[in-house]
Short mmCIF file of C-alpha atoms in Angstrom, two decimals:
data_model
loop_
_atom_site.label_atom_id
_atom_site.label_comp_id
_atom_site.label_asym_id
_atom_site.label_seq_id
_atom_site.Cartn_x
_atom_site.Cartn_y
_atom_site.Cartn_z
CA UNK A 47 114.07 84.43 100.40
CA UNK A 48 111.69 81.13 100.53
CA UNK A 49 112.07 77.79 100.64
CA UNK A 50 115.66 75.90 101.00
CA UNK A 51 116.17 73.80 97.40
CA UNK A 52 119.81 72.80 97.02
CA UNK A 53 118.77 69.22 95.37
CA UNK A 54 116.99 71.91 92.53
CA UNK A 55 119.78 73.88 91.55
CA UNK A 56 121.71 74.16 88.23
CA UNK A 57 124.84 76.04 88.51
CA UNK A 58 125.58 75.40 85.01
CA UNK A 59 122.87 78.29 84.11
CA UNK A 60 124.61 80.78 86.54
CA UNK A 61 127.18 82.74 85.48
CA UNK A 62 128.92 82.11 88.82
CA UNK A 63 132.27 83.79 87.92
CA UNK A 64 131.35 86.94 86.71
CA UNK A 65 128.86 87.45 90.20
CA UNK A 66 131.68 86.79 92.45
CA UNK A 67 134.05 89.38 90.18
CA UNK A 68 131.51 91.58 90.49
CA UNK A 69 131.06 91.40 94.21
CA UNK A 70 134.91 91.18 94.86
CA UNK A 71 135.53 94.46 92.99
CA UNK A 72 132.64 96.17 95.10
CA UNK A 73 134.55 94.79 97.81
CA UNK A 74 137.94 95.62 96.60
CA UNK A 75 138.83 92.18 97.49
CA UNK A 76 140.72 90.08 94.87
CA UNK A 77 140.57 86.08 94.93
CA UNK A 78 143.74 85.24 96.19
CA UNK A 79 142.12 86.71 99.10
CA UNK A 80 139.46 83.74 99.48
CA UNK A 81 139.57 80.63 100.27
CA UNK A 82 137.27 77.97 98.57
CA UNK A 83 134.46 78.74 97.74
CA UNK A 84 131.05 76.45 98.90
CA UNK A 85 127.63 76.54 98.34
CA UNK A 86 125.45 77.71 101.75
CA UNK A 87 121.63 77.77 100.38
CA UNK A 88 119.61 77.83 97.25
CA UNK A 89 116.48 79.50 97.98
CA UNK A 90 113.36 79.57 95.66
CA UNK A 91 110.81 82.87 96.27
CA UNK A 92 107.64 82.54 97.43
CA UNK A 93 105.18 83.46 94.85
CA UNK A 94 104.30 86.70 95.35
CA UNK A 95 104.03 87.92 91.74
CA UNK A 96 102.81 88.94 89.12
CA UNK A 97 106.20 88.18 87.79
CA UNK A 98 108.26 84.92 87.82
CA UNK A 99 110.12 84.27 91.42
CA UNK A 100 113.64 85.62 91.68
CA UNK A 101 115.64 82.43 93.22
CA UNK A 102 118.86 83.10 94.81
CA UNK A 103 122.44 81.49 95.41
CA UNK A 104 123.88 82.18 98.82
CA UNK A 105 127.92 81.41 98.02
CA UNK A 106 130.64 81.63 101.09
CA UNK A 107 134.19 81.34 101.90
CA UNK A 108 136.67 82.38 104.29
CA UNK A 109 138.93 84.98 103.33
CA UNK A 110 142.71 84.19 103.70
CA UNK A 111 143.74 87.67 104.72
CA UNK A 112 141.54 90.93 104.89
CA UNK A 113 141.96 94.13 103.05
CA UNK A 114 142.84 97.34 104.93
CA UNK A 115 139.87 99.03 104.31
CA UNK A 116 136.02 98.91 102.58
CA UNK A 117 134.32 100.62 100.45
CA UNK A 118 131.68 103.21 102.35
CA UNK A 119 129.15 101.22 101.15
CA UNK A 120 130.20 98.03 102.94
CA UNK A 121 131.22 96.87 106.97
CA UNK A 122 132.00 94.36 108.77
CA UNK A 123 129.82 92.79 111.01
CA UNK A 124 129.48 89.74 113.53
CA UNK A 125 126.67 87.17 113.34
CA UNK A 126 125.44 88.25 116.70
CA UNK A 127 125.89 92.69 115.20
CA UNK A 128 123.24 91.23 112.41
CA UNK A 129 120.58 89.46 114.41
CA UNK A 130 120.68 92.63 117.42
CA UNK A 131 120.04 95.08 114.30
CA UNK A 132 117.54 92.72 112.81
CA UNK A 133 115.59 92.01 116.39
CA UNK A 134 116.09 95.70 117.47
CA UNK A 135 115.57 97.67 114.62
CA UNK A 136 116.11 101.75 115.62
CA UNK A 137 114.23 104.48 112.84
CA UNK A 138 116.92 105.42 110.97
CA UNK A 139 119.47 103.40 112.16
CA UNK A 140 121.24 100.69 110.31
CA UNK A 141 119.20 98.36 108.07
CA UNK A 142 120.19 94.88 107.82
CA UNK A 143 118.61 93.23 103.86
CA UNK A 144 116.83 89.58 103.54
CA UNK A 145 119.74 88.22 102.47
CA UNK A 146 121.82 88.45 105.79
CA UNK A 147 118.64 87.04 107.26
CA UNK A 148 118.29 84.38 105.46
CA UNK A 149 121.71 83.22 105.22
CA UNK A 150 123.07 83.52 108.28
CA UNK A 151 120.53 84.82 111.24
CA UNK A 152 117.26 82.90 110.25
CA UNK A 153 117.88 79.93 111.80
CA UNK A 154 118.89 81.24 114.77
CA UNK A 155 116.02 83.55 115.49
CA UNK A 156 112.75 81.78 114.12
CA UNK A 157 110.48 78.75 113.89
CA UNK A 158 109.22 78.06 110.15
CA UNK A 159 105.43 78.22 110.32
CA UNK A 160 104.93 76.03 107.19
CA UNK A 161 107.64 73.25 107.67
CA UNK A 162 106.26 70.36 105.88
CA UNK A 163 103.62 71.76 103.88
CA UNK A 164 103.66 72.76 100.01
CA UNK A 165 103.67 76.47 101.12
CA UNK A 166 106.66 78.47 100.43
CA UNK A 167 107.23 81.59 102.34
CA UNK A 168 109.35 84.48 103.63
CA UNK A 169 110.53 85.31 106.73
CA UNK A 170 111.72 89.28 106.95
CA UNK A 171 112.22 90.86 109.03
CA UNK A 172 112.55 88.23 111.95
CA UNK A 173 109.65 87.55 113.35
CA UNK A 174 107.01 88.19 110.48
CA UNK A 175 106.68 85.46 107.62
CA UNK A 176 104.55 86.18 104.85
CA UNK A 177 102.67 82.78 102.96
CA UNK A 178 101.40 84.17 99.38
CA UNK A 179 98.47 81.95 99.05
CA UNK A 180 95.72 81.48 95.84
CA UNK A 181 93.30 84.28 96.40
CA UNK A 182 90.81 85.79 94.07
CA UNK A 183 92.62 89.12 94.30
CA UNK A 184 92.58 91.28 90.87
CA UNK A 185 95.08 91.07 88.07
CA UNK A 186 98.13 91.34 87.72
CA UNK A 187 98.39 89.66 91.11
CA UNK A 188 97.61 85.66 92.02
CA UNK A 189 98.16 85.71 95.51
CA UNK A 190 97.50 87.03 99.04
CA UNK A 191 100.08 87.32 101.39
CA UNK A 192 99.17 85.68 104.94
CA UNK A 193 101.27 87.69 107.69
CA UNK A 194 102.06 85.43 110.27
CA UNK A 195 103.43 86.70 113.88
CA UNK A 196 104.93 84.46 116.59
CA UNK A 197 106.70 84.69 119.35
CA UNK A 198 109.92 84.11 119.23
CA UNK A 199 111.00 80.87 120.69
CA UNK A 200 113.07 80.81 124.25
CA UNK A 201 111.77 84.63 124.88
CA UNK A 202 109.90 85.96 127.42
CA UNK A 203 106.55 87.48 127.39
CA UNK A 204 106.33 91.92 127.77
CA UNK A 205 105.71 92.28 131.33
CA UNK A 206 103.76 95.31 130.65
CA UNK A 207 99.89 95.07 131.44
CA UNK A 208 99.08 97.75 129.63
CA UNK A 209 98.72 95.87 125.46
CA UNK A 210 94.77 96.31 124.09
CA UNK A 211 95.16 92.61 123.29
CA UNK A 212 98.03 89.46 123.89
CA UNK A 213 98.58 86.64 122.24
CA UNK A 214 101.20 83.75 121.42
CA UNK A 215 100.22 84.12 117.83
CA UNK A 216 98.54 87.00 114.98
CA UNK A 217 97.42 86.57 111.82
CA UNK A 218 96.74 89.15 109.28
CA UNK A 219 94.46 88.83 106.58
CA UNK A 220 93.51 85.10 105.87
CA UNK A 221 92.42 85.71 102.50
CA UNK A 222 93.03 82.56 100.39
CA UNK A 223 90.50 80.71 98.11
CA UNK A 224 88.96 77.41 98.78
CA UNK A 225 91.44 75.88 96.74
CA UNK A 226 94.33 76.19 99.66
CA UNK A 227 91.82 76.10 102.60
CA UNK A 228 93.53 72.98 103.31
CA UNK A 229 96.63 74.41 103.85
CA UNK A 230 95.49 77.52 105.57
CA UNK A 231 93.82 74.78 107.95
CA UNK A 232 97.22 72.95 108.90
CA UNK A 233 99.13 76.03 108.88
CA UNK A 234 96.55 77.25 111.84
CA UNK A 235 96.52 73.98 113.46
CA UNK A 236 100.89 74.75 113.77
CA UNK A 237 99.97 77.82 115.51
CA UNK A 238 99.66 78.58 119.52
CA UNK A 239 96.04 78.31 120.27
CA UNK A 240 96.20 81.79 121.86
CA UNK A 241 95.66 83.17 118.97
CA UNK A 242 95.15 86.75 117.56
CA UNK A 243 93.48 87.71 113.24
CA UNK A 244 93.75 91.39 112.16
CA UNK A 245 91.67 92.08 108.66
CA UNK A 246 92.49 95.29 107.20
CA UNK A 247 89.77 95.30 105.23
CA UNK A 248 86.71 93.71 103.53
CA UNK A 249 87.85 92.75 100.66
CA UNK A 250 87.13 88.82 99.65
CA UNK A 251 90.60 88.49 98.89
CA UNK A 252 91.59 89.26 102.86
CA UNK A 253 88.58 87.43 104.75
CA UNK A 254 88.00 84.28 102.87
CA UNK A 255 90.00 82.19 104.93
CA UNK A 256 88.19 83.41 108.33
CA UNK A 257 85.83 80.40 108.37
CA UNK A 258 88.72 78.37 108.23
CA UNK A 259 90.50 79.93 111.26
CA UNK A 260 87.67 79.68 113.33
CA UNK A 261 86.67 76.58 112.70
CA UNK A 262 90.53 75.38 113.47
CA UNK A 263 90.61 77.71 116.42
CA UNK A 264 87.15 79.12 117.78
CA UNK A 265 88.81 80.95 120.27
CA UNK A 266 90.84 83.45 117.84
CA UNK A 267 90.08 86.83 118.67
CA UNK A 268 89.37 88.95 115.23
CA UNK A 269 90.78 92.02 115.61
CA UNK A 270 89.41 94.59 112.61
CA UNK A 271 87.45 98.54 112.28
CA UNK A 272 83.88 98.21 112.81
CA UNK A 273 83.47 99.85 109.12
CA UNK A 274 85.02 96.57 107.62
CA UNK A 275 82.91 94.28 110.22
CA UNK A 276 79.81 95.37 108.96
CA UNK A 277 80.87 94.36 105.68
CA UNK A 278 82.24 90.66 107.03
CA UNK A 279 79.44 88.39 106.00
CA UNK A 280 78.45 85.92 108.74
CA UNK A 281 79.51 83.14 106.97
CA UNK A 282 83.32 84.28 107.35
CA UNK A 283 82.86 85.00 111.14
CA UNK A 284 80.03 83.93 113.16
CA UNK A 285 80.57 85.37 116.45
CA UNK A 286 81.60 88.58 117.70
CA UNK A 287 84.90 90.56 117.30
CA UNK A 288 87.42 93.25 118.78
CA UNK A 289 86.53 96.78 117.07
CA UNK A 290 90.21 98.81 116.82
CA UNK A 291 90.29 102.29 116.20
CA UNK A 292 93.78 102.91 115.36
CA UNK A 293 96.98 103.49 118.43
CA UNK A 294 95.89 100.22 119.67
CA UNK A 295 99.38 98.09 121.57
CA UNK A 296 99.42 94.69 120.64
CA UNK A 297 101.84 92.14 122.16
CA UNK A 298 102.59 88.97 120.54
CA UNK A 299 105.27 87.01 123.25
CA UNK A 300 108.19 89.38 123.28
CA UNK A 301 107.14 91.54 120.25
CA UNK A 302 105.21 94.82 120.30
CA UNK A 303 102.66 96.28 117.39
CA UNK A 304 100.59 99.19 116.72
CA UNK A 305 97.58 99.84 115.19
CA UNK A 306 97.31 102.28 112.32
CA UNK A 307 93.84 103.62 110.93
CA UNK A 308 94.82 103.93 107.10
CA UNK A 309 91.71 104.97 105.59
CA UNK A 310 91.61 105.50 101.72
CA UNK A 311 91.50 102.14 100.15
CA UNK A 312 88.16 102.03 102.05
CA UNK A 313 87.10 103.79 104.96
CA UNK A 314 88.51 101.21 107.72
CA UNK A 315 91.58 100.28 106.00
CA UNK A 316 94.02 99.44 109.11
CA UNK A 317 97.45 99.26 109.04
CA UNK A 318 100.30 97.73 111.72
CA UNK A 319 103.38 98.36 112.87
CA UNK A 320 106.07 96.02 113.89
CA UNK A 321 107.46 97.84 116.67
CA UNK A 322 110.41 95.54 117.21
CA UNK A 323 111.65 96.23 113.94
CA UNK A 324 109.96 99.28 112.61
CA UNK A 325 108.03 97.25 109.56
CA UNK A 326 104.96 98.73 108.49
CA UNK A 327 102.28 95.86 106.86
CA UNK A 328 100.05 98.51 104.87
CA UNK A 329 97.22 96.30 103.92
CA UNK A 330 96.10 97.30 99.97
CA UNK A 331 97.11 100.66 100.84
CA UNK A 332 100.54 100.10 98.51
CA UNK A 333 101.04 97.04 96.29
CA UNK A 334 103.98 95.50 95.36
CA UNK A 335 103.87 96.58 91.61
CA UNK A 336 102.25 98.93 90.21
CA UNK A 337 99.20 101.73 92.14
CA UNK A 338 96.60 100.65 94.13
CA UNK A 339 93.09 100.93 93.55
CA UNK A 340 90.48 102.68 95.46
CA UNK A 341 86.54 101.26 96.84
CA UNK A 342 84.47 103.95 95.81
CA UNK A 343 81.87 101.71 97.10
CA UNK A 344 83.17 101.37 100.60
CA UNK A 345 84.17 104.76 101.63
CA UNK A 346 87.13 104.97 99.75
CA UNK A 347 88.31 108.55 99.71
CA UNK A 348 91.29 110.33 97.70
CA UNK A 349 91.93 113.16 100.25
CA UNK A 350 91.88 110.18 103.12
CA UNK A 351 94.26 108.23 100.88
CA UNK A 352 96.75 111.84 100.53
CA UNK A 353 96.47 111.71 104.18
CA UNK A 354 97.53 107.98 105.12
CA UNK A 355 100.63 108.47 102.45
CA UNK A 356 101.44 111.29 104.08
CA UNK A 357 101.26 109.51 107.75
CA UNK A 358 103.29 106.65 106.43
CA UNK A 359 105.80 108.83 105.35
CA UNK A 360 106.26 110.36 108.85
CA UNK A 361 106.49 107.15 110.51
CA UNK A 362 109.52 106.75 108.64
CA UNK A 363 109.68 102.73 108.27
CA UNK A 364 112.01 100.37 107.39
CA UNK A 365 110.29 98.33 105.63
CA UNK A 366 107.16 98.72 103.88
CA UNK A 367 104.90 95.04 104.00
CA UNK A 368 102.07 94.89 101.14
CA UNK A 369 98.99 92.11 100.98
CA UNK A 370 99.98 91.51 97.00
CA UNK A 371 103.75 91.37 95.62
CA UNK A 372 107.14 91.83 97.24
CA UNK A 373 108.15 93.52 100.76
CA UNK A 374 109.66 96.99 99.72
CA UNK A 375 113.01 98.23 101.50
CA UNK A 376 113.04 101.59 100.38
CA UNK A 377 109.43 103.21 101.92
CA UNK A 378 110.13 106.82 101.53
CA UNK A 379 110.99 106.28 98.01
CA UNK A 380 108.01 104.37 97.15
CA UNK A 381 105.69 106.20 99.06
CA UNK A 382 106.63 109.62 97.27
CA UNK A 383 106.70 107.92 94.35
CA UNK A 384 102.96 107.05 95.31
CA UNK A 385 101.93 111.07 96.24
CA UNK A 386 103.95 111.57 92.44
CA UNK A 387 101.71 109.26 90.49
CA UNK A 388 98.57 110.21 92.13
CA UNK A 389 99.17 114.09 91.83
CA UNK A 390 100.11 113.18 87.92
CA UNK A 391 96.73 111.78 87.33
CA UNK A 392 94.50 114.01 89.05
CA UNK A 393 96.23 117.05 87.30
CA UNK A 394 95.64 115.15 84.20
CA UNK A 395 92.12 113.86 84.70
CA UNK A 396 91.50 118.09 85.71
CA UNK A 397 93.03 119.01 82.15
CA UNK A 398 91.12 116.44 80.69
CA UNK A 399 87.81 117.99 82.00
CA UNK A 400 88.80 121.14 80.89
CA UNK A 401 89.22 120.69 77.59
CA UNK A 402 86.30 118.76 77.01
CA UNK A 403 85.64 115.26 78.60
CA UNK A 404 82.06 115.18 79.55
CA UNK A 405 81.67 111.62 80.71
CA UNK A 406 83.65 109.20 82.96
CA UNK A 407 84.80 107.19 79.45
CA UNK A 408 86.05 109.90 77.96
CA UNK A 409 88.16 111.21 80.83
CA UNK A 410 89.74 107.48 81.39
CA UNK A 411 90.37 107.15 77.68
CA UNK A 412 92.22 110.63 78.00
CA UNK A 413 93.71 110.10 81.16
CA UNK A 414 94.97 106.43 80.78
CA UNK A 415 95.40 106.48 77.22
CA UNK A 416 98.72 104.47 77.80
CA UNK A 417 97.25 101.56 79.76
CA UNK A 418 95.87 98.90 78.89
CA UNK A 419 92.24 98.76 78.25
CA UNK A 420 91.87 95.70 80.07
CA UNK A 421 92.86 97.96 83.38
CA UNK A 422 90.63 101.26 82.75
CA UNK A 423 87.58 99.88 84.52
CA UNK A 424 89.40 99.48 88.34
CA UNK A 425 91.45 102.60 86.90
CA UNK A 426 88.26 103.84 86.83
CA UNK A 427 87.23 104.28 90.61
CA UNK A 428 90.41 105.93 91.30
CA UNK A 429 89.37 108.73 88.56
CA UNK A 430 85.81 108.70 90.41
CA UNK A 431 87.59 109.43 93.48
CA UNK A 432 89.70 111.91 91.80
CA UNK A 433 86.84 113.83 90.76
CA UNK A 434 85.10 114.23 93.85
CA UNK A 435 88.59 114.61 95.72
CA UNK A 436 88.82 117.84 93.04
CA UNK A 437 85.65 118.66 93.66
CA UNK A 438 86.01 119.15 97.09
CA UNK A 439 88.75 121.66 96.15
CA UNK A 440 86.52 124.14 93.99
CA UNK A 441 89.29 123.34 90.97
CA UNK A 442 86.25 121.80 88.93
CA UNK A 443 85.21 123.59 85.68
CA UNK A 444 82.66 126.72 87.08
CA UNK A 445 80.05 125.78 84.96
CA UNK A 446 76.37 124.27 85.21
CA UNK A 447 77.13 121.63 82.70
CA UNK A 448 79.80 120.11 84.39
CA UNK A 449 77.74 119.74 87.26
CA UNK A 450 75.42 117.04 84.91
CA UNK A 451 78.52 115.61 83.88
CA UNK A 452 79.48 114.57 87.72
CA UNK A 453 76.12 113.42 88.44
CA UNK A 454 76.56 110.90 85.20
CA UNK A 455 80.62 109.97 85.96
CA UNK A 456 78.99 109.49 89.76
CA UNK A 457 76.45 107.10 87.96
CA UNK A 458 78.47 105.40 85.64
CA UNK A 459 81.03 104.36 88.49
CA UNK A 460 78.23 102.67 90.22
#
């Protein structure tokens, strides 16, 4: 879901028919049961890459008389049903997709944070809208996606006094290029001045847009680990910030979130939940395509990463938010998938070792022998990390020259 385009659209390169057959059988409906049929929205997706943008057709009509029963898979549901599961959400209770958001509830629910800029974006779930902006973030990705929080128009403030920090407004991870500072600039200028940035890391690709906020809004509280502040440079952020731990309350208007320490992509990764609809943003602790990759340089750590999977998993979200690609809707699958990969590789960097690789080459040529080479040297900090991480385990080769050949695969990763 992105930006409204109904002046762009083509029908005529749509195989319209078959789509509605489709959905009808699903349905068990049959088209004597519908009335006309109308267009409701052409959306175009935000670019979140690294593949093309999936537009979509939103298609309606009434039906003329109802069938006596659905399909398990399918229900019926009021307007008002959708946005109180949306708003509300309940782990494990029932999910409501993007597509119910954006064609029916959106409007109802939200204010669009970049109305009348070039900027396309996505709201889901209600309440969070993610900009993918130009960044300088690593292949195969283009973009960064700016979380934006605000408070949801015609709501009341929590009444609670108890939040680590309020605000009318939260930003997470302004990390855009100089090329769209512009943009980032009018986008903060749309925002409440009470306003609240979360970094979840170091990384260029997250912070380069900080200078911007605070020249646009001086008074923005930062919000970040005091790992990933030391490694802010001052020309990002100038003054002082708000060190979070992790279990930190944060209230933005009538919506609640929680801090998460997610170590493993570097040693003060943070994460955040949306409380109010149990969406987890996970930083560059998942991507949305392919594995992440892991700062050996700034305390990232295999067995941390293990554990923040692991924690993820038992928070049991509803949606999983990453900083590069596509919001995921099924987080326990990709997560395990995640633990699945991960185990693969450092079972077959360990057989690797033992039968012969001596240097941190040879155990990436062996290892990722079915990548390509243009991806083995960020593929190789994760095997770096893999090696200690196996290390730490005593399942290392018991012999004296191995311990030569981790001092060199130490040395070659830096």
């Amino acid at each position: 879901a992105g930006a409204e385009a109904e002046g762009s659209l083509d029908l005529s390169r749509l195989d319209v028919p078959a789509a509605l057959h489709q959905i009808l059988s699903q349905l068990g409906l049959t088209n004597a049961m519908c009335g006309e049929w109308r267009l409701l929205k052409h959306i175009v997706e935000a670019e979140f890459g690294p593949d093309a943008g999936v537009n979509t057709v939103l298609i309606i009509t009434s039906l003329e008389s109802k069938p006596e029963a659905l399909p398990d898979s399918c229900k019926w549901m009021s307007k008002e049903g959708a946005r109180e599961l949306l708003s509300d959400v309940k782990p494990g209770g029932t999910r409501i997709g993007p597509y119910v958001h954006v064609g029916f509830v959106k409007s109802e629910l939200s204010s669009d944070c970049t109305a009348g800029s070039t900027l396309v974006s996505q709201e889901y779930p209600p309440g969070i809208t993610l900009v993918p902006m130009k960044s300088s973030t690593l292949r195969p990705f283009r973009t960064t996606n700016l979380v934006v929080i605000q408070a949801t128009s015609g709501t009341c403030a929590s009444k609670r006094s108890d939040y680590f920090a309020c605000g009318d407004a939260l930003l997470i991870d302004p990390g855009c290029c100089s090329q769209v500072h512009t943009e980032l600039a009018d986008l903060v200028n749309s925002l409440p001045k009470k306003l609240l940035v979360l970094v979840t890391h170091h990384h260029n690709d997250h912070v380069e847009g900080l200078s911007v906020v605070q020249r646009c809004n001086p008074d923005a509280v930062l919000l970040t680990h005091e790992n990933t502040m030391k490694r802010i440079g001052k020309g990002n952020w100038s003054t002082g910030y708000t060190a979070v731990t992790g279990g930190e309350s944060i209230c933005i208007g009538d919506q609640e979130l929680q801090v998460v320490f997610a170590p493993g992509h570097t040693d003060g990764h943070m994460g955040l939940l949306h409380v109010n609809t149990n969406a987890l943003i996970v930083g560059d602790h998942c991507v949305g395509h392919g594995s992440a990759i892991l700062d050996n340089r700034a305390g990232g750590n295999m067995k941390d990463y293990f554990q923040t999977t692991y924690k993820f998993l038992e928070m049991s979200p509803h949606v999983l938010i990453p900083m590069h690609g596509r919001i995921n809707l099924w987080p326990k699958h990709m997560l395990c998938g995640y633990l699945k990969n991960r185990k693969a590789r450092e079972a077959s960097i360990l057989q690797s070792i033992e039968n012969g690789a001596q240097t941190l080459f040879d155990i990436v040529s062996k290892t990722y022998c079915d990548v390509d080479r243009k991806l083995w040297i960020p593929a190789s900090f994760n095997v770096r990390l893999h090696v200690d991480h196996l290390n730490s385990q005593h399942k290392l080769p018991k012999m004296n020259l191995w311990d030569e050949n981790l001092a060199r695969c130490k040395s070659e990763c830096a």
